[in-house]
PDB file of C-alpha atoms in Angstrom:
ATOM      1  CA  MET A  29      -4.080  20.917  71.166  1.00 85.00           C
ATOM      2  CA  ILE A  30      -7.329  22.327  69.807  1.00 94.00           C
ATOM      3  CA  TRP A  31      -5.840  22.921  66.375  1.00 95.00           C
ATOM      4  CA  TYR A  32      -4.466  19.351  66.329  1.00 97.00           C
ATOM      5  CA  THR A  33      -7.879  17.956  67.197  1.00 97.00           C
ATOM      6  CA  ALA A  34      -9.290  20.061  64.343  1.00 97.00           C
ATOM      7  CA  LEU A  35      -6.646  18.650  61.975  1.00 98.00           C
ATOM      8  CA  VAL A  36      -7.464  15.049  62.897  1.00 98.00           C
ATOM      9  CA  LEU A  37     -11.194  15.751  62.547  1.00 98.00           C
ATOM     10  CA  ALA A  38     -10.543  17.344  59.131  1.00 97.00           C
ATOM     11  CA  VAL A  39      -8.743  14.168  58.048  1.00 97.00           C
ATOM     12  CA  ALA A  40     -11.732  12.165  59.334  1.00 98.00           C
ATOM     13  CA  VAL A  41     -14.074  14.286  57.203  1.00 97.00           C
ATOM     14  CA  GLU A  42     -11.777  13.730  54.228  1.00 96.00           C
ATOM     15  CA  ARG A  43     -12.002   9.982  54.820  1.00 96.00           C
ATOM     16  CA  LEU A  44     -15.805  10.194  54.891  1.00 97.00           C
ATOM     17  CA  ALA A  45     -15.673  12.044  51.567  1.00 96.00           C
ATOM     18  CA  GLU A  46     -13.546   9.187  50.205  1.00 96.00           C
ATOM     19  CA  LEU A  47     -16.203   6.691  51.288  1.00 96.00           C
ATOM     20  CA  VAL A  48     -18.889   8.655  49.427  1.00 97.00           C
ATOM     21  CA  VAL A  49     -16.741   8.621  46.270  1.00 97.00           C
ATOM     22  CA  ALA A  50     -15.959   4.924  46.778  1.00 97.00           C
ATOM     23  CA  GLN A  51     -19.646   4.009  47.087  1.00 97.00           C
ATOM     24  CA  ARG A  52     -20.453   5.864  43.868  1.00 98.00           C
ATOM     25  CA  ASN A  53     -17.501   4.211  42.136  1.00 98.00           C
ATOM     26  CA  THR A  54     -18.540   0.771  43.422  1.00 97.00           C
ATOM     27  CA  ARG A  55     -21.905   1.159  41.723  1.00 98.00           C
ATOM     28  CA  TRP A  56     -20.172   2.288  38.511  1.00 98.00           C
ATOM     29  CA  SER A  57     -17.761  -0.674  38.544  1.00 97.00           C
ATOM     30  CA  LEU A  58     -20.376  -3.307  39.370  1.00 97.00           C
ATOM     31  CA  ALA A  59     -22.663  -1.975  36.636  1.00 97.00           C
ATOM     32  CA  ARG A  60     -19.826  -2.655  34.166  1.00 95.00           C
ATOM     33  CA  GLY A  61     -19.207  -6.216  35.278  1.00 95.00           C
ATOM     34  CA  GLY A  62     -16.639  -5.448  37.947  1.00 94.00           C
ATOM     35  CA  THR A  63     -15.928  -8.037  40.600  1.00 93.00           C
ATOM     36  CA  GLU A  64     -14.649  -7.563  44.119  1.00 94.00           C
ATOM     37  CA  ALA A  65     -11.636  -9.458  45.422  1.00 93.00           C
ATOM     38  CA  GLY A  66     -10.241  -9.683  48.928  1.00 90.00           C
ATOM     39  CA  SER A  67     -13.257  -8.404  50.792  1.00 91.00           C
ATOM     40  CA  GLY A  68     -12.104 -10.344  53.849  1.00 93.00           C
ATOM     41  CA  HIS A  69      -9.363  -7.847  54.708  1.00 95.00           C
ATOM     42  CA  TYR A  70     -11.566  -4.774  54.200  1.00 95.00           C
ATOM     43  CA  PRO A  71     -13.000  -4.665  57.767  1.00 96.00           C
ATOM     44  CA  ALA A  72      -9.464  -4.817  59.176  1.00 97.00           C
ATOM     45  CA  MET A  73      -8.456  -1.921  56.939  1.00 96.00           C
ATOM     46  CA  VAL A  74     -11.428   0.180  58.075  1.00 96.00           C
ATOM     47  CA  ALA A  75     -10.673  -0.634  61.717  1.00 98.00           C
ATOM     48  CA  LEU A  76      -6.984   0.241  61.332  1.00 98.00           C
ATOM     49  CA  HIS A  77      -7.686   3.588  59.679  1.00 97.00           C
ATOM     50  CA  THR A  78     -10.299   4.438  62.295  1.00 98.00           C
ATOM     51  CA  ALA A  79      -7.861   3.444  65.041  1.00 98.00           C
ATOM     52  CA  LEU A  80      -5.232   5.744  63.536  1.00 98.00           C
ATOM     53  CA  LEU A  81      -7.491   8.759  63.966  1.00 98.00           C
ATOM     54  CA  ALA A  82      -8.637   7.733  67.448  1.00 98.00           C
ATOM     55  CA  GLY A  83      -5.071   6.888  68.465  1.00 98.00           C
ATOM     56  CA  CYS A  84      -3.797  10.286  67.373  1.00 98.00           C
ATOM     57  CA  LEU A  85      -6.278  12.061  69.616  1.00 98.00           C
ATOM     58  CA  ALA A  86      -6.077   9.627  72.531  1.00 98.00           C
ATOM     59  CA  GLU A  87      -2.286   9.569  72.719  1.00 98.00           C
ATOM     60  CA  VAL A  88      -1.878  13.324  72.445  1.00 97.00           C
ATOM     61  CA  HIS A  89      -4.522  14.057  75.071  1.00 96.00           C
ATOM     62  CA  LEU A  90      -3.945  11.157  77.491  1.00 97.00           C
ATOM     63  CA  ALA A  91      -0.143  11.091  77.341  1.00 97.00           C
ATOM     64  CA  ASP A  92       0.086  14.901  77.142  1.00 95.00           C
ATOM     65  CA  ARG A  93       2.360  14.770  74.101  1.00 96.00           C
ATOM     66  CA  PRO A  94       4.049  18.090  73.369  1.00 94.00           C
ATOM     67  CA  PHE A  95       3.989  19.936  70.074  1.00 96.00           C
ATOM     68  CA  LEU A  96       7.568  20.218  68.845  1.00 97.00           C
ATOM     69  CA  PRO A  97       7.544  22.900  66.137  1.00 97.00           C
ATOM     70  CA  GLY A  98      10.422  21.538  64.042  1.00 97.00           C
ATOM     71  CA  VAL A  99       8.903  18.077  63.798  1.00 98.00           C
ATOM     72  CA  GLY A 100       5.282  19.187  64.007  1.00 98.00           C
ATOM     73  CA  TRP A 101       5.298  21.648  61.128  1.00 98.00           C
ATOM     74  CA  THR A 102       7.355  19.305  58.955  1.00 98.00           C
ATOM     75  CA  MET A 103       4.915  16.466  59.602  1.00 98.00           C
ATOM     76  CA  ALA A 104       1.958  18.795  58.937  1.00 98.00           C
ATOM     77  CA  ALA A 105       3.461  19.497  55.505  1.00 98.00           C
ATOM     78  CA  VAL A 106       3.782  15.732  54.923  1.00 98.00           C
ATOM     79  CA  VAL A 107       0.106  15.279  55.890  1.00 98.00           C
ATOM     80  CA  VAL A 108      -0.895  17.903  53.318  1.00 98.00           C
ATOM     81  CA  ALA A 109       1.353  16.303  50.677  1.00 98.00           C
ATOM     82  CA  ALA A 110      -0.179  12.887  51.433  1.00 98.00           C
ATOM     83  CA  GLN A 111      -3.686  14.292  50.962  1.00 97.00           C
ATOM     84  CA  LEU A 112      -2.682  15.868  47.660  1.00 97.00           C
ATOM     85  CA  LEU A 113      -1.156  12.587  46.452  1.00 98.00           C
ATOM     86  CA  ARG A 114      -4.247  10.638  47.573  1.00 97.00           C
ATOM     87  CA  TRP A 115      -6.602  12.945  45.639  1.00 97.00           C
ATOM     88  CA  TRP A 116      -4.286  12.907  42.618  1.00 98.00           C
ATOM     89  CA  CYS A 117      -4.681   9.107  42.643  1.00 97.00           C
ATOM     90  CA  ILE A 118      -8.448   9.389  43.030  1.00 97.00           C
ATOM     91  CA  THR A 119      -8.828  11.855  40.169  1.00 97.00           C
ATOM     92  CA  THR A 120      -6.405   9.936  37.933  1.00 97.00           C
ATOM     93  CA  LEU A 121      -8.318   6.669  38.386  1.00 96.00           C
ATOM     94  CA  GLY A 122     -11.679   8.426  38.116  1.00 96.00           C
ATOM     95  CA  PRO A 123     -14.602   6.046  38.602  1.00 96.00           C
ATOM     96  CA  ARG A 124     -12.221   3.094  38.909  1.00 95.00           C
ATOM     97  CA  TRP A 125     -10.797   4.328  42.231  1.00 96.00           C
ATOM     98  CA  ASN A 126     -12.187   2.563  45.257  1.00 95.00           C
ATOM     99  CA  THR A 127     -11.461   1.694  48.866  1.00 96.00           C
ATOM    100  CA  ARG A 128     -12.250  -1.893  47.907  1.00 96.00           C
ATOM    101  CA  VAL A 129     -10.507  -4.068  45.332  1.00 95.00           C
ATOM    102  CA  ILE A 130     -12.886  -4.073  42.371  1.00 95.00           C
ATOM    103  CA  VAL A 131     -11.673  -4.744  38.862  1.00 93.00           C
ATOM    104  CA  VAL A 132     -13.643  -4.135  35.684  1.00 93.00           C
ATOM    105  CA  PRO A 133     -12.853  -6.484  32.791  1.00 90.00           C
ATOM    106  CA  GLY A 134     -11.557  -4.919  29.604  1.00 88.00           C
ATOM    107  CA  LEU A 135     -10.228  -1.677  31.035  1.00 89.00           C
ATOM    108  CA  PRO A 136      -6.515  -0.978  30.577  1.00 85.00           C
ATOM    109  CA  LEU A 137      -4.267  -0.321  33.547  1.00 85.00           C
ATOM    110  CA  VAL A 138      -3.966   3.348  34.365  1.00 89.00           C
ATOM    111  CA  SER A 139      -0.482   4.595  33.578  1.00 89.00           C
ATOM    112  CA  GLY A 140      -0.902   8.360  33.932  1.00 94.00           C
ATOM    113  CA  GLY A 141      -0.681  10.703  36.875  1.00 96.00           C
ATOM    114  CA  PRO A 142       1.265   9.291  39.813  1.00 97.00           C
ATOM    115  CA  PHE A 143       0.936   5.776  38.340  1.00 94.00           C
ATOM    116  CA  ARG A 144       3.550   6.875  35.822  1.00 96.00           C
ATOM    117  CA  TRP A 145       6.172   6.552  38.575  1.00 96.00           C
ATOM    118  CA  LEU A 146       4.650   4.262  41.211  1.00 93.00           C
ATOM    119  CA  ARG A 147       2.573   1.098  40.978  1.00 89.00           C
ATOM    120  CA  HIS A 148       0.624   1.832  44.188  1.00 93.00           C
ATOM    121  CA  PRO A 149       0.925   5.585  44.881  1.00 96.00           C
ATOM    122  CA  ASN A 150      -2.176   5.707  47.080  1.00 96.00           C
ATOM    123  CA  TYR A 151      -0.465   3.381  49.545  1.00 96.00           C
ATOM    124  CA  VAL A 152       2.536   5.705  49.651  1.00 97.00           C
ATOM    125  CA  ALA A 153       0.088   8.441  50.683  1.00 97.00           C
ATOM    126  CA  VAL A 154      -1.462   6.190  53.335  1.00 97.00           C
ATOM    127  CA  ALA A 155       1.938   5.232  54.747  1.00 98.00           C
ATOM    128  CA  ALA A 156       3.134   8.840  54.817  1.00 98.00           C
ATOM    129  CA  GLU A 157      -0.046  10.019  56.498  1.00 98.00           C
ATOM    130  CA  GLY A 158       0.096   7.164  59.021  1.00 98.00           C
ATOM    131  CA  ILE A 159       3.513   8.318  60.163  1.00 98.00           C
ATOM    132  CA  ALA A 160       3.062  12.067  59.810  1.00 98.00           C
ATOM    133  CA  LEU A 161      -0.404  12.692  61.266  1.00 98.00           C
ATOM    134  CA  PRO A 162       0.450  11.290  64.699  1.00 98.00           C
ATOM    135  CA  LEU A 163       3.895  12.920  64.702  1.00 98.00           C
ATOM    136  CA  VAL A 164       2.425  16.367  64.063  1.00 98.00           C
ATOM    137  CA  HIS A 165       1.808  16.411  67.816  1.00 98.00           C
ATOM    138  CA  GLY A 166       4.262  13.825  69.109  1.00 97.00           C
ATOM    139  CA  ALA A 167       2.040  10.704  69.076  1.00 98.00           C
ATOM    140  CA  TRP A 168       4.967   8.419  68.296  1.00 98.00           C
ATOM    141  CA  VAL A 169       3.366   5.247  69.691  1.00 98.00           C
ATOM    142  CA  THR A 170       0.387   5.658  67.363  1.00 98.00           C
ATOM    143  CA  ALA A 171       2.727   6.319  64.418  1.00 98.00           C
ATOM    144  CA  LEU A 172       4.759   3.202  65.208  1.00 98.00           C
ATOM    145  CA  VAL A 173       1.817   0.855  65.802  1.00 98.00           C
ATOM    146  CA  PHE A 174      -0.078   2.077  62.729  1.00 98.00           C
ATOM    147  CA  THR A 175       3.009   1.770  60.536  1.00 98.00           C
ATOM    148  CA  LEU A 176       3.695  -1.805  61.614  1.00 98.00           C
ATOM    149  CA  LEU A 177       0.081  -2.946  61.271  1.00 98.00           C
ATOM    150  CA  ASN A 178      -0.340  -1.061  58.006  1.00 98.00           C
ATOM    151  CA  ALA A 179       2.750  -2.782  56.559  1.00 98.00           C
ATOM    152  CA  LEU A 180       1.173  -6.159  57.311  1.00 98.00           C
ATOM    153  CA  LEU A 181      -2.160  -5.085  55.855  1.00 97.00           C
ATOM    154  CA  MET A 182      -0.565  -3.612  52.733  1.00 96.00           C
ATOM    155  CA  ALA A 183       1.290  -6.865  52.078  1.00 96.00           C
ATOM    156  CA  VAL A 184      -2.107  -8.592  51.937  1.00 96.00           C
ATOM    157  CA  ARG A 185      -3.825  -5.779  50.057  1.00 96.00           C
ATOM    158  CA  ILE A 186      -1.206  -5.334  47.339  1.00 95.00           C
ATOM    159  CA  ARG A 187      -0.993  -9.098  46.771  1.00 95.00           C
ATOM    160  CA  CYS A 188      -4.797  -9.175  46.494  1.00 95.00           C
ATOM    161  CA  GLU A 189      -4.849  -6.334  43.955  1.00 93.00           C
ATOM    162  CA  ASP A 190      -2.053  -7.787  41.877  1.00 91.00           C
ATOM    163  CA  GLU A 191      -3.715 -11.225  41.788  1.00 92.00           C
ATOM    164  CA  ALA A 192      -7.097  -9.711  40.864  1.00 89.00           C
ATOM    165  CA  LEU A 193      -5.532  -7.776  38.006  1.00 84.00           C
ATOM    166  CA  ALA A 194      -3.563 -10.805  36.806  1.00 85.00           C
ATOM    167  CA  ARG A 195      -6.794 -12.863  36.543  1.00 81.00           C
ATOM    168  CA  LEU A 196      -8.358 -10.437  34.079  1.00 72.00           C
ATOM    169  CA  PRO A 197      -8.520 -11.715  30.518  1.00 63.00           C
ATOM    170  CA  ALA A 198      -7.818  -8.254  29.097  1.00 49.00           C
ATOM    171  CA  ALA A 199      -5.145  -5.737  29.971  1.00 47.00           C
ATOM    172  CA  GLY A 200      -6.415  -5.229  33.526  1.00 43.00           C
ATOM    173  CA  ALA A 201      -8.109  -2.435  35.345  1.00 42.00           C
ATOM    174  CA  GLY A 202      -7.130   0.247  37.790  1.00 46.00           C
ATOM    175  CA  VAL A 203      -8.183  -0.482  41.317  1.00 49.00           C
TER     176      VAL A 203
END
């Protein structure tokens, strides 16, 4: 279980790195006339993602979930793939990527990288990670609860992003 705890803590550090990038990108976007939309759901998103990490550790340790190698190693590979997809999104969007919904007028929609195939690839990464990270060590309750709550949150978030982009007078901006 020590290595699983280390994995979850590594994901937590990765999330903190995302917040540093997001803060820098927020300043960049606001300096260029960007406006934030949907800030009301942001605290729920932060709470849900924090609960995912805490739930992974709590369920594995308190419910004594076993590591099942066939599932565990497969899910570990999905976690790594989700991180790679997330950072591909971040690097593709550059300073426009954010954990918040901030659009900058006059910037075209990003259509390269993973956006070539998916409209919201970062949310695919989040969904995959939300299932896989708990299942690396058998935390199926955490995987199920996160997935259900995340689906509700993503319905709100994606609608918010799409509406914010549709209100732009120009071609839109990557969020």
